[in-house]
GROMACS .gro file of C-alpha atoms in nm:
model
  301
    1GLU     CA    1   2.256   1.971   1.275
    2SER     CA    2   2.034   1.978   0.955
    3VAL     CA    3   1.803   2.255   1.127
    4ARG     CA    4   2.097   2.448   1.242
    5LEU     CA    5   2.240   2.455   0.878
    6GLY     CA    6   1.889   2.566   0.743
    7LEU     CA    7   1.871   2.839   0.992
    8ASP     CA    8   2.239   2.959   0.907
    9ALA     CA    9   2.119   2.946   0.551
   10ILE     CA   10   1.782   3.162   0.604
   11ALA     CA   11   2.036   3.415   0.819
   12ALA     CA   12   2.205   3.487   0.487
   13GLY     CA   13   1.895   3.651   0.374
   14ASP     CA   14   1.671   3.943   0.484
   15GLY     CA   15   1.335   3.967   0.611
   16VAL     CA   16   1.273   3.650   0.770
   17ASP     CA   17   1.028   3.698   1.073
   18ILE     CA   18   0.898   3.320   1.137
   19VAL     CA   19   1.054   2.965   1.042
   20LEU     CA   20   0.885   2.648   1.036
   21VAL     CA   21   1.062   2.322   1.108
   22HIS     CA   22   0.861   2.035   0.933
   23ASP     CA   23   0.923   1.665   0.918
   24ALA     CA   24   0.963   1.529   0.551
   25ALA     CA   25   0.826   1.189   0.710
   26ARG     CA   26   0.477   1.396   0.728
   27PRO     CA   27   0.419   1.438   0.374
   28PHE     CA   28   0.022   1.470   0.431
   29THR     CA   29  -0.006   1.734   0.656
   30PRO     CA   30  -0.286   1.962   0.575
   31ALA     CA   31  -0.204   2.298   0.437
   32ASP     CA   32  -0.439   2.458   0.710
   33VAL     CA   33  -0.213   2.321   0.987
   34PHE     CA   34   0.081   2.529   0.836
   35LYS     CA   35  -0.138   2.819   0.842
   36ARG     CA   36  -0.268   2.779   1.201
   37VAL     CA   37   0.098   2.754   1.320
   38VAL     CA   38   0.207   3.072   1.146
   39ASP     CA   39  -0.077   3.253   1.251
   40ALA     CA   40  -0.031   3.183   1.614
   41VAL     CA   41   0.346   3.263   1.596
   42HIS     CA   42   0.246   3.610   1.443
   43GLU     CA   43  -0.025   3.683   1.695
   44ARG     CA   44   0.181   3.523   2.023
   45GLY     CA   45   0.514   3.596   1.959
   46GLU     CA   46   0.644   3.261   2.083
   47GLY     CA   47   0.696   2.899   1.990
   48VAL     CA   48   0.403   2.722   1.831
   49VAL     CA   49   0.344   2.348   1.773
   50PRO     CA   50   0.048   2.151   1.652
   51VAL     CA   51  -0.073   1.882   1.895
   52LEU     CA   52  -0.347   1.601   1.916
   53PRO     CA   53  -0.495   1.452   2.222
   54VAL     CA   54  -0.361   1.134   2.355
   55VAL     CA   55  -0.585   0.837   2.332
   56ASP     CA   56  -0.387   0.559   2.462
   57THR     CA   57  -0.283   0.534   2.834
   58VAL     CA   58   0.095   0.630   2.857
   59THR     CA   59   0.294   0.467   3.143
   60ILE     CA   60   0.644   0.507   3.256
   61VAL     CA   61   0.836   0.211   3.279
   62ASP     CA   62   1.149   0.144   3.489
   63ALA     CA   63   1.494  -0.038   3.419
   64ASP     CA   64   1.319  -0.365   3.522
   65GLY     CA   65   1.039  -0.323   3.255
   66ARG     CA   66   0.778  -0.269   3.533
   67THR     CA   67   0.544   0.031   3.514
   68SER     CA   68   0.577   0.317   3.790
   69ALA     CA   69   0.334   0.600   3.677
   70ALA     CA   70   0.061   0.666   3.437
   71PRO     CA   71   0.040   1.020   3.360
   72ALA     CA   72  -0.348   1.158   3.325
   73ARG     CA   73  -0.422   1.165   2.970
   74ASP     CA   74  -0.586   1.505   2.982
   75VAL     CA   75  -0.277   1.674   3.016
   76LEU     CA   76  -0.082   1.494   2.757
   77ARG     CA   77  -0.060   1.588   2.390
   78ALA     CA   78   0.126   1.418   2.082
   79VAL     CA   79   0.322   1.665   1.919
   80GLN     CA   80   0.342   1.723   1.529
   81THR     CA   81   0.501   1.936   1.299
   82PRO     CA   82   0.541   2.194   1.154
   83GLN     CA   83   0.672   2.349   1.459
   84GLY     CA   84   0.709   2.734   1.403
   85PHE     CA   85   0.917   3.001   1.591
   86PRO     CA   86   1.021   3.364   1.564
   87PHE     CA   87   1.330   3.329   1.353
   88ALA     CA   88   1.576   3.521   1.549
   89GLU     CA   89   1.474   3.345   1.894
   90LEU     CA   90   1.525   2.995   1.737
   91ARG     CA   91   1.862   3.072   1.578
   92ALA     CA   92   2.003   3.200   1.927
   93ALA     CA   93   1.819   2.917   2.128
   94ASN     CA   94   2.015   2.679   1.891
   95ASP     CA   95   2.340   2.882   1.934
   96ALA     CA   96   2.290   2.831   2.301
   97LEU     CA   97   2.228   2.455   2.285
   98GLY     CA   98   2.510   2.267   2.475
   99VAL     CA   99   2.720   1.981   2.344
  100SER     CA  100   2.578   1.733   2.562
  101ASP     CA  101   2.219   1.821   2.527
  102GLU     CA  102   2.000   1.572   2.324
  103PRO     CA  103   1.674   1.767   2.233
  104THR     CA  104   1.381   1.530   2.064
  105ASP     CA  105   1.261   1.831   1.873
  106ASP     CA  106   1.286   2.199   1.807
  107ALA     CA  107   1.036   2.300   2.080
  108SER     CA  108   1.240   2.128   2.343
  109ILE     CA  109   1.545   2.331   2.224
  110PHE     CA  110   1.334   2.688   2.245
  111ARG     CA  111   1.176   2.551   2.596
  112ALA     CA  112   1.569   2.507   2.695
  113ALA     CA  113   1.647   2.856   2.626
  114GLY     CA  114   1.377   2.985   2.830
  115ARG     CA  115   1.132   3.055   2.587
  116PRO     CA  116   0.754   2.961   2.576
  117VAL     CA  117   0.605   2.736   2.336
  118SER     CA  118   0.209   2.711   2.286
  119THR     CA  119  -0.015   2.508   2.105
  120VAL     CA  120  -0.258   2.479   1.839
  121PRO     CA  121  -0.490   2.182   1.711
  122GLY     CA  122  -0.277   1.924   1.482
  123ASP     CA  123  -0.428   1.687   1.233
  124ALA     CA  124  -0.473   1.315   1.230
  125ARG     CA  125  -0.365   1.325   0.854
  126SER     CA  126  -0.009   1.429   0.982
  127LEU     CA  127   0.090   1.076   1.103
  128LYS     CA  128   0.467   1.022   1.085
  129ILE     CA  129   0.588   0.772   0.854
  130THR     CA  130   0.838   0.575   1.048
  131THR     CA  131   0.760   0.213   0.901
  132PRO     CA  132   0.646   0.070   0.605
  133SER     CA  133   0.322  -0.033   0.795
  134ASP     CA  134   0.288   0.341   0.866
  135LEU     CA  135   0.289   0.409   0.522
  136SER     CA  136   0.039   0.139   0.441
  137ALA     CA  137  -0.183   0.311   0.691
  138LEU     CA  138  -0.154   0.627   0.499
  139LEU     CA  139  -0.174   0.493   0.167
  140GLY     CA  140  -0.492   0.269   0.251
  141SER     CA  141  -0.662   0.418  -0.031
  142ALA     CA  142  -0.376   0.334  -0.278
  143GLU     CA  143  -0.564   0.001  -0.379
  144ARG     CA  144  -0.707  -0.100  -0.680
  145VAL     CA  145  -0.955  -0.412  -0.800
  146GLY     CA  146  -0.938  -0.586  -1.131
  147THR     CA  147  -1.202  -0.830  -1.294
  148GLY     CA  148  -1.105  -1.049  -1.559
  149VAL     CA  149  -1.332  -1.296  -1.778
  150ASP     CA  150  -1.274  -1.567  -2.023
  151ALA     CA  151  -1.434  -1.850  -2.183
  152HIS     CA  152  -1.344  -2.133  -2.430
  153ALA     CA  153  -1.526  -2.403  -2.602
  154PHE     CA  154  -1.409  -2.770  -2.577
  155SER     CA  155  -1.193  -2.894  -2.851
  156ALA     CA  156  -1.305  -3.123  -3.091
  157ASP     CA  157  -0.963  -3.276  -3.113
  158PRO     CA  158  -0.945  -3.606  -2.902
  159ALA     CA  159  -0.554  -3.547  -2.822
  160ALA     CA  160  -0.642  -3.183  -2.691
  161GLU     CA  161  -0.536  -3.188  -2.307
  162LEU     CA  162  -0.724  -3.006  -2.051
  163TRP     CA  163  -0.549  -2.728  -1.844
  164LEU     CA  164  -0.727  -2.552  -1.588
  165ALA     CA  165  -0.616  -2.328  -1.281
  166GLY     CA  166  -0.258  -2.409  -1.376
  167LEU     CA  167  -0.307  -2.819  -1.350
  168HIS     CA  168  -0.342  -3.067  -1.607
  169TRP     CA  169  -0.669  -3.277  -1.606
  170PRO     CA  170  -0.596  -3.612  -1.770
  171GLY     CA  171  -0.898  -3.787  -1.908
  172GLU     CA  172  -1.062  -3.449  -1.964
  173PRO     CA  173  -1.142  -3.283  -2.317
  174GLY     CA  174  -0.931  -3.001  -2.379
  175LEU     CA  175  -1.016  -2.628  -2.469
  176GLU     CA  176  -0.987  -2.458  -2.791
  177GLY     CA  177  -0.761  -2.152  -2.767
  178HIS     CA  178  -0.412  -2.053  -2.917
  179SER     CA  179  -0.252  -2.136  -2.618
  180ASP     CA  180  -0.362  -2.391  -2.368
  181GLY     CA  181  -0.711  -2.251  -2.299
  182ASP     CA  182  -0.674  -2.215  -1.920
  183VAL     CA  183  -0.960  -2.003  -1.855
  184ALA     CA  184  -0.888  -1.966  -1.496
  185CYS     CA  185  -0.543  -1.819  -1.564
  186HIS     CA  186  -0.632  -1.615  -1.862
  187ALA     CA  187  -0.906  -1.446  -1.643
  188LEU     CA  188  -0.647  -1.401  -1.370
  189VAL     CA  189  -0.407  -1.222  -1.629
  190ASP     CA  190  -0.693  -0.985  -1.737
  191ALA     CA  191  -0.787  -0.918  -1.368
  192LEU     CA  192  -0.422  -0.832  -1.293
  193LEU     CA  193  -0.368  -0.635  -1.575
  194GLY     CA  194  -0.714  -0.440  -1.534
  195ALA     CA  195  -0.618  -0.376  -1.177
  196ALA     CA  196  -0.286  -0.203  -1.275
  197GLY     CA  197  -0.428  -0.031  -1.577
  198LEU     CA  198  -0.215  -0.196  -1.815
  199GLY     CA  199  -0.437  -0.309  -2.063
  200ASP     CA  200  -0.549  -0.684  -2.118
  201ILE     CA  201  -0.425  -1.026  -2.208
  202GLY     CA  202  -0.501  -0.958  -2.596
  203GLY     CA  203  -0.279  -0.655  -2.581
  204LEU     CA  204   0.021  -0.802  -2.404
  205PHE     CA  205  -0.010  -1.164  -2.556
  206GLY     CA  206  -0.121  -1.137  -2.909
  207THR     CA  207  -0.320  -1.440  -3.026
  208ASP     CA  208  -0.127  -1.420  -3.380
  209ASP     CA  209   0.213  -1.450  -3.192
  210PRO     CA  210   0.341  -1.806  -3.261
  211SER     CA  211   0.582  -1.797  -2.955
  212PHE     CA  212   0.263  -1.830  -2.763
  213ALA     CA  213   0.120  -2.124  -2.928
  214GLY     CA  214   0.023  -2.380  -2.683
  215ALA     CA  215   0.194  -2.174  -2.408
  216ARG     CA  216   0.074  -2.264  -2.060
  217GLY     CA  217  -0.151  -2.034  -1.854
  218SER     CA  218   0.132  -1.982  -1.586
  219VAL     CA  219   0.355  -1.817  -1.830
  220PHE     CA  220   0.117  -1.550  -1.874
  221VAL     CA  221   0.014  -1.485  -1.526
  222SER     CA  222   0.418  -1.459  -1.431
  223GLU     CA  223   0.465  -1.204  -1.696
  224ALA     CA  224   0.143  -1.041  -1.602
  225LEU     CA  225   0.270  -1.021  -1.250
  226ARG     CA  226   0.597  -0.908  -1.323
  227ARG     CA  227   0.438  -0.606  -1.544
  228VAL     CA  228   0.215  -0.533  -1.212
  229ARG     CA  229   0.510  -0.542  -0.971
  230GLU     CA  230   0.704  -0.327  -1.229
  231ALA     CA  231   0.438  -0.062  -1.221
  232GLY     CA  232   0.455  -0.055  -0.841
  233TRP     CA  233   0.209  -0.289  -0.717
  234GLN     CA  234   0.189  -0.595  -0.532
  235VAL     CA  235  -0.119  -0.850  -0.520
  236ARG     CA  236  -0.329  -0.876  -0.191
  237ASN     CA  237  -0.539  -1.154  -0.284
  238ALA     CA  238  -0.734  -1.307  -0.587
  239SER     CA  239  -1.088  -1.488  -0.600
  240ILE     CA  240  -1.139  -1.704  -0.872
  241GLU     CA  241  -1.479  -1.880  -0.995
  242ILE     CA  242  -1.489  -2.160  -1.244
  243VAL     CA  243  -1.805  -2.186  -1.428
  244GLY     CA  244  -1.901  -2.512  -1.603
  245ASN     CA  245  -1.982  -2.873  -1.567
  246ARG     CA  246  -1.671  -3.023  -1.587
  247PRO     CA  247  -1.421  -3.098  -1.461
  248LYS     CA  248  -1.532  -3.120  -1.100
  249LEU     CA  249  -1.303  -2.897  -0.881
  250ALA     CA  250  -1.370  -2.988  -0.567
  251PRO     CA  251  -1.105  -3.315  -0.562
  252ARG     CA  252  -0.839  -3.093  -0.676
  253ARG     CA  253  -0.938  -2.758  -0.515
  254ASP     CA  254  -0.654  -2.737  -0.262
  255GLU     CA  255  -0.381  -2.826  -0.514
  256ALA     CA  256  -0.523  -2.575  -0.777
  257GLN     CA  257  -0.537  -2.299  -0.526
  258ALA     CA  258  -0.169  -2.366  -0.389
  259THR     CA  259  -0.032  -2.382  -0.758
  260LEU     CA  260  -0.198  -2.039  -0.814
  261ALA     CA  261  -0.109  -1.879  -0.471
  262ALA     CA  262   0.242  -1.986  -0.542
  263LEU     CA  263   0.228  -1.802  -0.880
  264LEU     CA  264   0.107  -1.500  -0.725
  265ASP     CA  265   0.275  -1.503  -0.415
  266ALA     CA  266  -0.050  -1.401  -0.247
  267PRO     CA  267  -0.377  -1.578  -0.120
  268VAL     CA  268  -0.588  -1.716  -0.399
  269ASN     CA  269  -0.950  -1.873  -0.320
  270LEU     CA  270  -1.077  -2.082  -0.601
  271ALA     CA  271  -1.461  -2.184  -0.636
  272ALA     CA  272  -1.687  -2.330  -0.913
  273THR     CA  273  -2.054  -2.302  -1.013
  274THR     CA  274  -2.290  -2.420  -1.318
  275THR     CA  275  -2.498  -2.200  -1.529
  276ASP     CA  276  -2.836  -2.445  -1.471
  277GLY     CA  277  -2.786  -2.554  -1.837
  278LEU     CA  278  -2.781  -2.217  -1.972
  279GLY     CA  279  -2.538  -2.080  -2.243
  280LEU     CA  280  -2.197  -2.256  -2.364
  281THR     CA  281  -2.103  -2.360  -2.005
  282GLY     CA  282  -2.446  -2.507  -1.881
  283GLU     CA  283  -2.493  -2.697  -2.217
  284GLY     CA  284  -2.149  -2.851  -2.147
  285ARG     CA  285  -1.970  -2.723  -2.465
  286GLY     CA  286  -1.720  -2.501  -2.273
  287VAL     CA  287  -1.577  -2.367  -1.942
  288GLY     CA  288  -1.544  -2.014  -1.815
  289ALA     CA  289  -1.412  -1.810  -1.552
  290VAL     CA  290  -1.429  -1.487  -1.373
  291ALA     CA  291  -1.141  -1.335  -1.163
  292THR     CA  292  -1.097  -1.074  -0.933
  293VAL     CA  293  -0.786  -0.934  -0.791
  294LEU     CA  294  -0.676  -0.667  -0.544
  295LEU     CA  295  -0.368  -0.486  -0.578
  296ALA     CA  296  -0.209  -0.248  -0.339
  297ARG     CA  297   0.113  -0.003  -0.372
  298ARG     CA  298   0.434  -0.204  -0.312
  299LEU     CA  299   0.609  -0.090  -0.006
  300GLU     CA  300   0.994  -0.158   0.018
  301SER     CA  301   1.126  -0.206   0.379
   0.00000   0.00000   0.00000
């Protein structure tokens, strides 16, 4: 019906020789496919469709779900768009369409009216978007990686508590910082914001803002994640390396990974290393962390 209405609107004008019917669901069809179709319609004076060879075996299935035949692939083609036609002939073919007819495309209507349809090469980039996974395949390059680094010295205050990777570590010295000094969460925030192009933790949560004094790292991660999602991204996964001599991560690795994964709603891998006595962490004066995050464009069902 939409094609018929379009043809009627075109008929109100003058000088139209060729019409192309294209699926909006094929937004990445290269311009040269359109040119091939138009040139072929001009040259041949008939309907023209872009096609690709069929690489999978195609079978006919009966009402019981059993295969009954498998047509030879060398004579099969997957039909794409734009489909091109002499304008007057396509309009006439649409006018001749019966009420009970259920064509699957405009080439079917054209053939049903006794008019020939030939082919030109299509393009794999003209994939039709039908499901969110189709869009994901087309936008596979719409991914971004972010890296965050943070380090804090151990506090001289014996009452300071250690918060690391979203967990409280009783009996361990706390870290200096305006907030809770959770280097794993802070590095994760920078990785999230960096991947989404949203700046860094200092720009989002100022160290001079009293409302964040002593705030938990999870607060920063949750807010950064909200900003990331608002910008149209989702987290695919995160990897965090904690650098320091203490605390020992291994006994609570699974708990920490689960805590961070729940915050991100995405898989998190947590690892730990030392620096062989070098620097602030190696000398036992503090803890550092490096985080890497992979983001992908959000797809709504």
